[in-house]
CSV table of C-alpha atoms and ligand atoms in Angstrom, one decimal:
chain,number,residue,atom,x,y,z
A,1,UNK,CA,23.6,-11.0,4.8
A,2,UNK,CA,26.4,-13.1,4.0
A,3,UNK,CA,25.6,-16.9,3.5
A,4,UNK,CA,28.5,-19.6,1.8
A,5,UNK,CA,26.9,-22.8,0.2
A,6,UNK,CA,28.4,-25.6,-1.0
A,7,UNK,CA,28.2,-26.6,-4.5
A,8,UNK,CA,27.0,-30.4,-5.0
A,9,UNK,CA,30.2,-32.0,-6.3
A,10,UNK,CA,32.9,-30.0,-6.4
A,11,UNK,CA,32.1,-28.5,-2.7
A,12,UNK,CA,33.2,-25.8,-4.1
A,13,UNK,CA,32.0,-22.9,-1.7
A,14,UNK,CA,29.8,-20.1,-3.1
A,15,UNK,CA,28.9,-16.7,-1.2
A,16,UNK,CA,25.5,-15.3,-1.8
A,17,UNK,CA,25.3,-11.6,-1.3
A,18,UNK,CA,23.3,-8.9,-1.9
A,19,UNK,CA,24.5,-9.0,-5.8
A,20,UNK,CA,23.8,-12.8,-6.0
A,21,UNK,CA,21.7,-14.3,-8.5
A,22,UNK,CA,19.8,-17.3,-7.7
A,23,UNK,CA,17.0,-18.8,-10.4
A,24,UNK,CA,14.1,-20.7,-8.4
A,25,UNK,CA,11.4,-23.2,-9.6
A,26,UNK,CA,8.6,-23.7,-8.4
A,27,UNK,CA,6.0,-26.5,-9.1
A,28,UNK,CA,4.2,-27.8,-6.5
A,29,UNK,CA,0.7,-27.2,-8.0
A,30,UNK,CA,-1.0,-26.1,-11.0
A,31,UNK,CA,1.7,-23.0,-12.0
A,32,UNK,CA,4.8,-24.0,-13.7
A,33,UNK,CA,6.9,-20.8,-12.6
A,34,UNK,CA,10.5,-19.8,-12.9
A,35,UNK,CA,12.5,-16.7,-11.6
A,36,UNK,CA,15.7,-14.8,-11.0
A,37,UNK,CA,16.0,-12.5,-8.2
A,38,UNK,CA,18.7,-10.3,-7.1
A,39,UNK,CA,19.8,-10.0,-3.4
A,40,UNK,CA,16.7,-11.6,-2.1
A,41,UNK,CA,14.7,-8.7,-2.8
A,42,UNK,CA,14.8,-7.4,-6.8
A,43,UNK,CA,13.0,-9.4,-9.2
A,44,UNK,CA,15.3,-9.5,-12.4
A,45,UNK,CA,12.6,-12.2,-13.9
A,46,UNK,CA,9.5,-13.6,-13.2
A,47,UNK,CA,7.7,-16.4,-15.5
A,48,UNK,CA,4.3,-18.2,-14.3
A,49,UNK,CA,2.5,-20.8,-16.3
A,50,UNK,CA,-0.3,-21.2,-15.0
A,51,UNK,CA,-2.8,-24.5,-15.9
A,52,UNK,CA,-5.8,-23.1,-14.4
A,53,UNK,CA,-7.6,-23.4,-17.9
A,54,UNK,CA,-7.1,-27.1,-17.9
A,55,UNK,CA,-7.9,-27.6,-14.3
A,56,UNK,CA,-11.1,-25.6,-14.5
A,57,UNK,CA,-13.0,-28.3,-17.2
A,58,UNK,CA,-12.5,-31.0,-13.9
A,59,UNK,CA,-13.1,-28.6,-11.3
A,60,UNK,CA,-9.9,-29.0,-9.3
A,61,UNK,CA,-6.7,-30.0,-10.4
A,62,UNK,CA,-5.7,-33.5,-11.8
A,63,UNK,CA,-2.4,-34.3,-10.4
A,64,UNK,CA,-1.3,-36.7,-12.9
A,65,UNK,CA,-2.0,-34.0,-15.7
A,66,UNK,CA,-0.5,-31.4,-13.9
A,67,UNK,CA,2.6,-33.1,-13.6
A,68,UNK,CA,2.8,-33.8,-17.3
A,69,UNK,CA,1.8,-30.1,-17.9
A,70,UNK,CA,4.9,-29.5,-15.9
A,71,UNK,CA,7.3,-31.3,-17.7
A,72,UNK,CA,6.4,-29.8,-21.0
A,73,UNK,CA,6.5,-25.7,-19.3
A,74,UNK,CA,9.6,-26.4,-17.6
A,75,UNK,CA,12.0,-25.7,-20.0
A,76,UNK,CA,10.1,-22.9,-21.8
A,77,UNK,CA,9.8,-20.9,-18.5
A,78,UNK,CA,13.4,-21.3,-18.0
A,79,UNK,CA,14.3,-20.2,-20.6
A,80,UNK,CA,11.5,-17.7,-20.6
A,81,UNK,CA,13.2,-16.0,-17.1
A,82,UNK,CA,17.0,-16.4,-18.7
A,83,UNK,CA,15.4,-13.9,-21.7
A,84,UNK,CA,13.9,-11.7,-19.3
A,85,UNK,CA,17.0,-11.4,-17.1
A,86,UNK,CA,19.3,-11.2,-20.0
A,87,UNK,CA,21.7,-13.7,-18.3
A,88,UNK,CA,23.4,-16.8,-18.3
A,89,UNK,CA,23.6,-20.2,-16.4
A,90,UNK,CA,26.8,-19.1,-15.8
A,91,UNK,CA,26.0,-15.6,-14.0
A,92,UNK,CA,23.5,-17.5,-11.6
A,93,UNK,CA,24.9,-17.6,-7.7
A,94,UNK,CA,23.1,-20.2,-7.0
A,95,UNK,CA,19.9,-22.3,-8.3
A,96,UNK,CA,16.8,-23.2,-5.8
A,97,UNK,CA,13.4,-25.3,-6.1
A,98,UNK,CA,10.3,-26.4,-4.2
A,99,UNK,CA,10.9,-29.5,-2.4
A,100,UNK,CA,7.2,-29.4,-0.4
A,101,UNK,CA,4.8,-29.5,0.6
A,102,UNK,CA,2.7,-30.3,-2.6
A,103,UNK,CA,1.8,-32.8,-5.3
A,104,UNK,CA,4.8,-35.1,-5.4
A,105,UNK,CA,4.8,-35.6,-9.6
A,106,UNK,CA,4.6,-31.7,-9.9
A,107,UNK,CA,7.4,-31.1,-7.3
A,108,UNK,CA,9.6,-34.0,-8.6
A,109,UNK,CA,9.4,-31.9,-12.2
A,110,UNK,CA,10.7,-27.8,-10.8
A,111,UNK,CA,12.6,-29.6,-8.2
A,112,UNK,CA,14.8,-31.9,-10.2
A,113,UNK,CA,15.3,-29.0,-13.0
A,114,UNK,CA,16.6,-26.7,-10.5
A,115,UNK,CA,19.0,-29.9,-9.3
A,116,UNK,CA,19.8,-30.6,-12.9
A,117,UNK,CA,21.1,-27.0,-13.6
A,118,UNK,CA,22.8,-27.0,-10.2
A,119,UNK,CA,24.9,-29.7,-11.2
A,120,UNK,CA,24.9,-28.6,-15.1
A,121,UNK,CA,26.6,-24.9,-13.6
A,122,UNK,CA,28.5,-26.5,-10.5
A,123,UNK,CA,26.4,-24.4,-8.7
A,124,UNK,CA,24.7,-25.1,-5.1
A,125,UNK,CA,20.9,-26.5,-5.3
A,126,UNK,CA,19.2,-25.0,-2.3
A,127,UNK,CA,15.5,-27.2,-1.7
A,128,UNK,CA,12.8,-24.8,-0.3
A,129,UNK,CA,9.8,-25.3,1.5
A,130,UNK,CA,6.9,-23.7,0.0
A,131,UNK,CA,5.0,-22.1,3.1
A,132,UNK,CA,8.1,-20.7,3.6
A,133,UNK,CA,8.3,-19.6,0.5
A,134,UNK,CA,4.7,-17.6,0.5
A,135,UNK,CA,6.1,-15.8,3.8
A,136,UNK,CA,9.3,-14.6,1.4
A,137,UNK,CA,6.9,-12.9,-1.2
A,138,UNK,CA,6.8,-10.0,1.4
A,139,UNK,CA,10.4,-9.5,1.4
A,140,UNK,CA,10.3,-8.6,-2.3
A,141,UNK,CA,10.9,-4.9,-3.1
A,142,UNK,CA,10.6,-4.1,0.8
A,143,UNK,CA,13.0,-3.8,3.8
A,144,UNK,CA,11.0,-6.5,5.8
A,145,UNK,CA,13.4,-8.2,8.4
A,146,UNK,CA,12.2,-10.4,11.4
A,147,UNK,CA,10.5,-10.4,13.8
A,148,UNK,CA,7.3,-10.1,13.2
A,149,UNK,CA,3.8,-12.1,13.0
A,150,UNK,CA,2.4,-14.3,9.7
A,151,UNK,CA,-1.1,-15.3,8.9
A,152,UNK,CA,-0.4,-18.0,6.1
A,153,UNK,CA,-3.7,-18.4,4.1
A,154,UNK,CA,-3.2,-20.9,1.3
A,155,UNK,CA,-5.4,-23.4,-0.8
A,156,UNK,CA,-3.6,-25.9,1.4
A,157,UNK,CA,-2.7,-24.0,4.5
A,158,UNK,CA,-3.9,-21.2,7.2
A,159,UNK,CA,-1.1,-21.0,9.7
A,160,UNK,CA,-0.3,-18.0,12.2
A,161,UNK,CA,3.4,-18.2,12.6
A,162,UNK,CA,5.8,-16.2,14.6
A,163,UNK,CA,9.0,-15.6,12.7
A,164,UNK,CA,11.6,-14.1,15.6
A,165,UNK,CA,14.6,-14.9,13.2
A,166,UNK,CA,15.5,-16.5,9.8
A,167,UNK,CA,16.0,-19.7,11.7
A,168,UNK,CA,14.1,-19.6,14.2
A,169,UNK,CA,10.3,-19.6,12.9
A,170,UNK,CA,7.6,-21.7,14.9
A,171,UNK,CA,3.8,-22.1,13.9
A,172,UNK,CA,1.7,-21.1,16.8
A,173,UNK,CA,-1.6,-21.9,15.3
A,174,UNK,CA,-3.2,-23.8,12.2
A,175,UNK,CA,-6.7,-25.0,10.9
A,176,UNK,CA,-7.7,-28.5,12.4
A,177,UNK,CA,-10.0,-28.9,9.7
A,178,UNK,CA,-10.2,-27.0,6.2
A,179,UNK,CA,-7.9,-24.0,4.9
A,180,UNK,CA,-9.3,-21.1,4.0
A,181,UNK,CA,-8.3,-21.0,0.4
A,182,UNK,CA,-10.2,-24.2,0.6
A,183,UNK,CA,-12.8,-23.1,2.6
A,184,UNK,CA,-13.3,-21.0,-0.3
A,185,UNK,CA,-12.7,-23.0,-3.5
A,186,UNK,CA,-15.4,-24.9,-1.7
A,187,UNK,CA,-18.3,-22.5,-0.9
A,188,UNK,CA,-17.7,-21.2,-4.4
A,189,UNK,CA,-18.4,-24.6,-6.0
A,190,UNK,CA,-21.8,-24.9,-3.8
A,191,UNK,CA,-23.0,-21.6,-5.1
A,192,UNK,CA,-22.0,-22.5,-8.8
A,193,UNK,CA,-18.8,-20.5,-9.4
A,194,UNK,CA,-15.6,-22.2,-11.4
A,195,UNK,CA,-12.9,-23.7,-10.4
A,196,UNK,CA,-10.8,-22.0,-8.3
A,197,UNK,CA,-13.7,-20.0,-6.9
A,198,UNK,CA,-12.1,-18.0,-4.5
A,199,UNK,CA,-11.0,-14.8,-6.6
A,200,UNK,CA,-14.5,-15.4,-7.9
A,201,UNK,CA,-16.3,-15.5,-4.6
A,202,UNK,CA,-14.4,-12.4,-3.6
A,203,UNK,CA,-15.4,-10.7,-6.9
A,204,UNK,CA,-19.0,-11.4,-6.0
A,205,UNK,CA,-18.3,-10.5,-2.8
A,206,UNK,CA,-17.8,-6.9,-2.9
A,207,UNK,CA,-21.4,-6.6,-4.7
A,208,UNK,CA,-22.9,-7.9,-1.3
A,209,UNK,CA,-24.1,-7.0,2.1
A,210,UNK,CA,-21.8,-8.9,4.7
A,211,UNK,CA,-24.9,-8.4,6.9
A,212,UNK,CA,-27.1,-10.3,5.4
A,213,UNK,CA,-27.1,-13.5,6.5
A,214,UNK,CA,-25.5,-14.1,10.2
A,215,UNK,CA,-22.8,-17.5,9.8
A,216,UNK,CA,-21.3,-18.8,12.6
A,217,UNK,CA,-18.0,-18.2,13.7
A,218,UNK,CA,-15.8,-21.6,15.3
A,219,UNK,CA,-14.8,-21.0,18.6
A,220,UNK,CA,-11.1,-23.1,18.7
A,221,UNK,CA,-8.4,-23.2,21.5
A,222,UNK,CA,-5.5,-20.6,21.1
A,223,UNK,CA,-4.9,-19.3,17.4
A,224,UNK,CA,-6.0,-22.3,15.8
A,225,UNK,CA,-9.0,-21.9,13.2
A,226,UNK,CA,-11.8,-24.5,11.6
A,227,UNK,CA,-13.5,-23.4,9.0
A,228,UNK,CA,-15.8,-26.8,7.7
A,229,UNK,CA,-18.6,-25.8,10.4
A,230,UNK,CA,-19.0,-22.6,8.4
A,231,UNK,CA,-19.2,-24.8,5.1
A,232,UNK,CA,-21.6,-26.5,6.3
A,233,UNK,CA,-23.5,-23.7,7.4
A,234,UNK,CA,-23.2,-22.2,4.1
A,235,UNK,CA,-24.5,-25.2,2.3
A,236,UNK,CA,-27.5,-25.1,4.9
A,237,UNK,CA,-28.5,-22.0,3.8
A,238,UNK,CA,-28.2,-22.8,0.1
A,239,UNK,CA,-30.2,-25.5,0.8
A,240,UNK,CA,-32.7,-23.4,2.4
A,241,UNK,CA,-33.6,-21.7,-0.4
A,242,UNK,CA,-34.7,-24.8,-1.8
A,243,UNK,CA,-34.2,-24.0,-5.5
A,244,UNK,CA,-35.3,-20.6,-5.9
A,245,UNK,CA,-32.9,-17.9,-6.7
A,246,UNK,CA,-30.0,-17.8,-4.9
A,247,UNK,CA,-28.7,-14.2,-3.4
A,248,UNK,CA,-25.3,-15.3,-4.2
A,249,UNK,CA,-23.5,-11.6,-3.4
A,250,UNK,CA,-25.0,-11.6,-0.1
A,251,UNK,CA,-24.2,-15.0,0.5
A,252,UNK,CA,-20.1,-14.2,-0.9
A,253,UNK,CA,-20.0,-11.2,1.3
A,254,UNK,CA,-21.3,-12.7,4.5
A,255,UNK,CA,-19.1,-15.5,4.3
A,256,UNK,CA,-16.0,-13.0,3.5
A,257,UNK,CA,-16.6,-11.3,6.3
A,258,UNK,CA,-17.4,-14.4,8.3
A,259,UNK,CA,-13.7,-15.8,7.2
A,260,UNK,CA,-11.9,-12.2,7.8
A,261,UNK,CA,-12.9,-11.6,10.7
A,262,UNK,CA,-11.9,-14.5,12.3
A,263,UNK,CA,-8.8,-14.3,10.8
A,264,UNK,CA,-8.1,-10.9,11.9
A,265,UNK,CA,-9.3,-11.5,15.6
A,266,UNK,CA,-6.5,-14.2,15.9
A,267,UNK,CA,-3.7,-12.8,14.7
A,268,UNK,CA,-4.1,-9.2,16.3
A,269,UNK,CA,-4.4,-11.1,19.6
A,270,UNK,CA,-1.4,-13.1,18.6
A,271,UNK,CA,0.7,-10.0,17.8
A,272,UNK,CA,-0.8,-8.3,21.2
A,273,UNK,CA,-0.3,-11.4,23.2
A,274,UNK,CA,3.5,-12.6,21.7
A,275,UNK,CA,4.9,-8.9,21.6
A,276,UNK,CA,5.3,-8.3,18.0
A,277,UNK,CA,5.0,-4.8,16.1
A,278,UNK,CA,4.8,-5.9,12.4
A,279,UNK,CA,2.3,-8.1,11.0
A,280,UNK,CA,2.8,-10.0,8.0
A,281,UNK,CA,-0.4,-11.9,5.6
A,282,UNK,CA,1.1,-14.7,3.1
A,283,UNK,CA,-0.4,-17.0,0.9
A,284,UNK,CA,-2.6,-17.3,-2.1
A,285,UNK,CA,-5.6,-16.2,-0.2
A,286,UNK,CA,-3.8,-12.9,0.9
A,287,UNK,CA,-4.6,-11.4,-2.7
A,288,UNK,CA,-8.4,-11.4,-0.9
A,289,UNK,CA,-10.2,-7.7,-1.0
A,290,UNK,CA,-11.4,-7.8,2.8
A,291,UNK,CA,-9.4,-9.9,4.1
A,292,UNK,CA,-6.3,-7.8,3.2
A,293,UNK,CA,-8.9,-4.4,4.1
A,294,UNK,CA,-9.0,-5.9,7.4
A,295,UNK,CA,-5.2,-7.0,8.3
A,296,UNK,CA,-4.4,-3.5,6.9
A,297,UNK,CA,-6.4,-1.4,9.2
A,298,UNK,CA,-4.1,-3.1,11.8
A,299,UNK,CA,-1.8,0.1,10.8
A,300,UNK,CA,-4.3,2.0,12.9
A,301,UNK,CA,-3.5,0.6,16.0
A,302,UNK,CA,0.2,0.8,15.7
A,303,UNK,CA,1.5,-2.3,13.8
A,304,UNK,CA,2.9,-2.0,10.8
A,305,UNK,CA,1.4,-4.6,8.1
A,306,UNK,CA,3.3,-5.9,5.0
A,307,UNK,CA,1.2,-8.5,2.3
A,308,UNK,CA,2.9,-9.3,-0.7
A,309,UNK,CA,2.1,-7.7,-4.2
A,310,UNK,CA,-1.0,-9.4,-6.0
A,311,UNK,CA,1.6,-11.4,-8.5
A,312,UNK,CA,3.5,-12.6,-5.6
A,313,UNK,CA,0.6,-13.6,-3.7
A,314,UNK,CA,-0.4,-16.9,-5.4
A,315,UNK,CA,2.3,-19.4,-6.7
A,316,UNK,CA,5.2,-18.3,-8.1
A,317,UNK,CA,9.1,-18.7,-8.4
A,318,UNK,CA,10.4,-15.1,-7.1
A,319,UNK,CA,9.2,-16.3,-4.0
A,320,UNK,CA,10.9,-19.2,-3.9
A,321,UNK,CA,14.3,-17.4,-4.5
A,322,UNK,CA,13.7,-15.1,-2.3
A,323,UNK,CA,13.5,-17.7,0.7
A,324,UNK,CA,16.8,-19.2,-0.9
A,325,UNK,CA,18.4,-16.0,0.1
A,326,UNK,CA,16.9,-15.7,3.2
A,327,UNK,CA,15.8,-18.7,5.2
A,328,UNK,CA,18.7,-20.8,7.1
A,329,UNK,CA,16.5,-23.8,7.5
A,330,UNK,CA,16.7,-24.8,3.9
A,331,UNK,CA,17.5,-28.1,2.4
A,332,UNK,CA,20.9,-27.8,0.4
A,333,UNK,CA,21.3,-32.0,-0.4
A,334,UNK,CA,21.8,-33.3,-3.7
A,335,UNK,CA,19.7,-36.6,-2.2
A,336,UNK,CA,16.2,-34.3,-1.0
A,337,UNK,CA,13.6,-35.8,-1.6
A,338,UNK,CA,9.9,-34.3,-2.4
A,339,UNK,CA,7.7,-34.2,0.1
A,340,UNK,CA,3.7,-33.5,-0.1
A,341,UNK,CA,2.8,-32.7,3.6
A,342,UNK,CA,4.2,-29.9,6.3
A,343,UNK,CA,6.9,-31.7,8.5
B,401,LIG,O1,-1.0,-20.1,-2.2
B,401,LIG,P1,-1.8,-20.7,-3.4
B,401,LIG,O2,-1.4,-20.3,-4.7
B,401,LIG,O3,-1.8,-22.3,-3.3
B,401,LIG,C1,-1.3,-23.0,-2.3
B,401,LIG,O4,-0.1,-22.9,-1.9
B,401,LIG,O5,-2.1,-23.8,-1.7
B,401,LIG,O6,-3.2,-20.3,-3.1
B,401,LIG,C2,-4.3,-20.7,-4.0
B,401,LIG,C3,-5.6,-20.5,-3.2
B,401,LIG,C4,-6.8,-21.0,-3.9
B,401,LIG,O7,-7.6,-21.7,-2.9
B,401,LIG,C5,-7.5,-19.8,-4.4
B,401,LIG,O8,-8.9,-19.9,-4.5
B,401,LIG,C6,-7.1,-18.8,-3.3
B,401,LIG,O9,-5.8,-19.0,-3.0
B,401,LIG,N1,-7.3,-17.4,-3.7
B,401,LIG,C7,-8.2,-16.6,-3.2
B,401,LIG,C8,-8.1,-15.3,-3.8
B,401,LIG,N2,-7.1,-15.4,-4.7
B,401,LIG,C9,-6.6,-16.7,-4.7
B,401,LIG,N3,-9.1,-16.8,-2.2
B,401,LIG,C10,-9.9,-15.7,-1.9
B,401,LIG,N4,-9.9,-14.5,-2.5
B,401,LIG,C11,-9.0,-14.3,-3.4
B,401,LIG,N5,-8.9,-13.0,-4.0
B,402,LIG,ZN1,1.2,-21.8,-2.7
C-alpha cells in the first residue's frame, strides 16, 4: 500500500511504504505513549507511561492532572522510543498523533508534539482518531486486511463496526447508555475494587461461578447495547446483602458472563446477518479473559477472529501509527483541532 502525504510547509510530498517509519503519540487519557512502527505492521518501539498510580488515590482520572502528567512524559517517551528504535528524526517517514476522541488538555499535549516534530523534520503530521486507532492494534504483526466485523469495547466506547475498506468504515451499532469498560470500572467500584476495576473484576472473575446469580440482559433494537440496567441490577444485589459478606467472585463472574454474552450474541449475528468471515475485538476491554474466550470460539463456526496482543489492547502509541499507515480517513491539517467526542 502506497500512500503520498504532503508535508505541512514545504508540501513537499512523502510516500509511505511498507519500509516507512512513522512515530505516533498518543495521549488522550491517562498513558502518555510514544512509538515507531515499520510498514504499519512491525513495532520498532513502543513506550507507555502510564498514570494509573496517580489516578487510583482519586478513583478515576483527574483531567487537569493528567494533562500536566502529560507534558512532563512527553518528551522522555520520545525520546524513550527514538533509543529503542535506534533512529533519528530524520529517518521518520512521517510523524502521527491522537486528535480524539478524549480529554482535550491530554490530547492538546501528544497531539501538538507530534505537530511540533512534523514541522521540526518537514515531515507530514497525520491526526488520528483514537477508535480507529484501537481497531489498528489488530493489524500489528498480522496479515489482517478488510473486510471484516469490529466489536470496539473501550472505557469510553462499545461499538460494532463493519470495516468493508480502509475508507469506507460505518458503525452499525453502539451503547445508548454506558460502555462496557465503564460498565465495568463501575461495578468494580460498588463491590470495593480500585480504580480502574475492570482487570480487577476480571481477575476476581475467574475465581467465580457465572451461574450464581441470574442478571438481566437489555433487550435493545439492532446491534446496539445498554449496559446501566445491569449496573443497577448489580448494585441491587449488593444491596441485598445488606452488609454481610459479599460473594464478590460470584458476583464478578456473573456479571462477566452477563456482559460477554451479550456482546458475543450481537456481533456473531452482525457477522451472520452483514456477510462477513472475519471477526475483529478492539479496545481496552478486549484484553478481558471471557470476553475474548467467547469471541474466540467464533473460530468454531467458521469465522476467523483476530484481538490485538494484551500490550496493544489498552492505550498505546503503536496503534496509533499503525492507523497512520492504514486508514484514508485521517486528518493530515496543520490547523486540526482536538476533539473529545466521536464525530
Ligand atoms: O481502550 P482503553 O485503554 O481506554 C479508552 O480508550 O477508553 O480502555 C480502558 C478500559 C478501562 O475501562 C479498563 O477498566 C478496561 O478497559 N479494561 C478491562 C480489562 N482491561 C482493561 N475491562 C475488563 N477486563 C479487563 N481485563
Ligand atoms: Zn483507548
Amino acid at each position: 500500500m502506497n500512500k503520498i502525504k504532503n508535508t505541512l510547509f514545504s508540501n513537499k510530498p512523502v510516500t509511505i511504504d511498507e519500509n516507512s517509519l512513522i512515530m505516533a503519540l498518543e495521549s488522550s487519557c491517562d498513558e502518555t505513549a510514544c512509538a515507531i512502527v515499520k510498514g504499519g505492521r512491525e513495532v520498532i518501539a513502543n513506550v507507555v507511561a502510564s498514570q494509573i498510580k496517580t489516578h487510583e488515590e482519586y478513583g478515576g482520572v483527574i483531567p487537569e492532572i493528567a494533562a500536566r502528567m502529560h507534558l512532563e512524559a512527553v518528551n522522555v517517551v520520545v525520546d524513550e522510543a527514538f533509543k529503542q528504535a535506534g533512529v533519528k528524526g530524520k529517518d521518520i517517514t512521517a510523524f502521527a498523533g491522537t486528535v480524539g476522541p478524549g480529554l482535550v488538555g491530554c490530547l492538546l499535549v501528544g497531539m501538538n508534539a507530534a505537530k511540533s516534530l512534523a514541522l521540526a523534520y518537514d515531515k507530514p503530521f497525520i491526526g488520528i482518531n483514537h477508535l480507529n486507532a484501537h481497531l489498528a492494534a489488530n493489524f500489528i504483526d498480522t496479515e489482517l486486511e478488510p473486510p471484516f466485523i469490529a466489536l470496539l469495547v473501550s472505557g469510553g466506547h462499545t461499538q460494532i463496526i463493519e470495516m468493508k475498506s480502509y475508507s469506507d468504515i460505518e458503525i452499525i451499532g453502539e451503547t445508548i447508555d454506558d460502555a462496557v469498560g465503564e460498565a465495568y470500572d463501575k461495578v468494580a467500584r460498588l463491590i470495593g475494587l480500585p480504580y480502574p476495576g475492570g482487570p480487577k473484576l476480571d481477575k476476581m472473575a475467574q475465581e467465580g461461578d457465572p451461574f450464581a446469580f441470574k442478571l438481566p440482559e437489555a433487550k435493545v433494537d439492532g446491534y446496539n447495547f445498554s449496559f446501566s440496567g445491569l449496573k443497577t441490577a448489580v448494585l441491587r444485589l449488593v444491596k441485598s446483602f445488606d452488609g454481610k459478606e459479599l460473594p464478590t467472585s460470584d458476583i464478578c463472574a456473573s456479571f462477566q458472563e452477563c456482559v460477554s454474552s451479550t456482546l458475543y450474541k450481537k456481533v456473531k449475528r452482525a457477522a451472520e446477518e452483514r456477510g462477513y468471515k472475519q471477526v475483529v475485538l478492539a479496545g481496552g476491554v478486549a484484553a478481558n479473559s471471557e470476553i475474548r474466550k467467547k469471541i474466540f470460539s467464533l473460530e468454531n463456526e467458521g469465522y476467523k477472529v483476530f484481538a490485538p496482543q494484551m500490550k496493544y489492547c489498552t492505550d498505546n502509541a503503536s496503534m496509533v501509527a499503525s492507523a497512520a499507515f492504514f486508514f484514508e480517513n485521517t486528518f493530515d491539517n496543520i490547523d486540526v483541532e482536538v476533539f473529545s467526542r466521536t464525530r
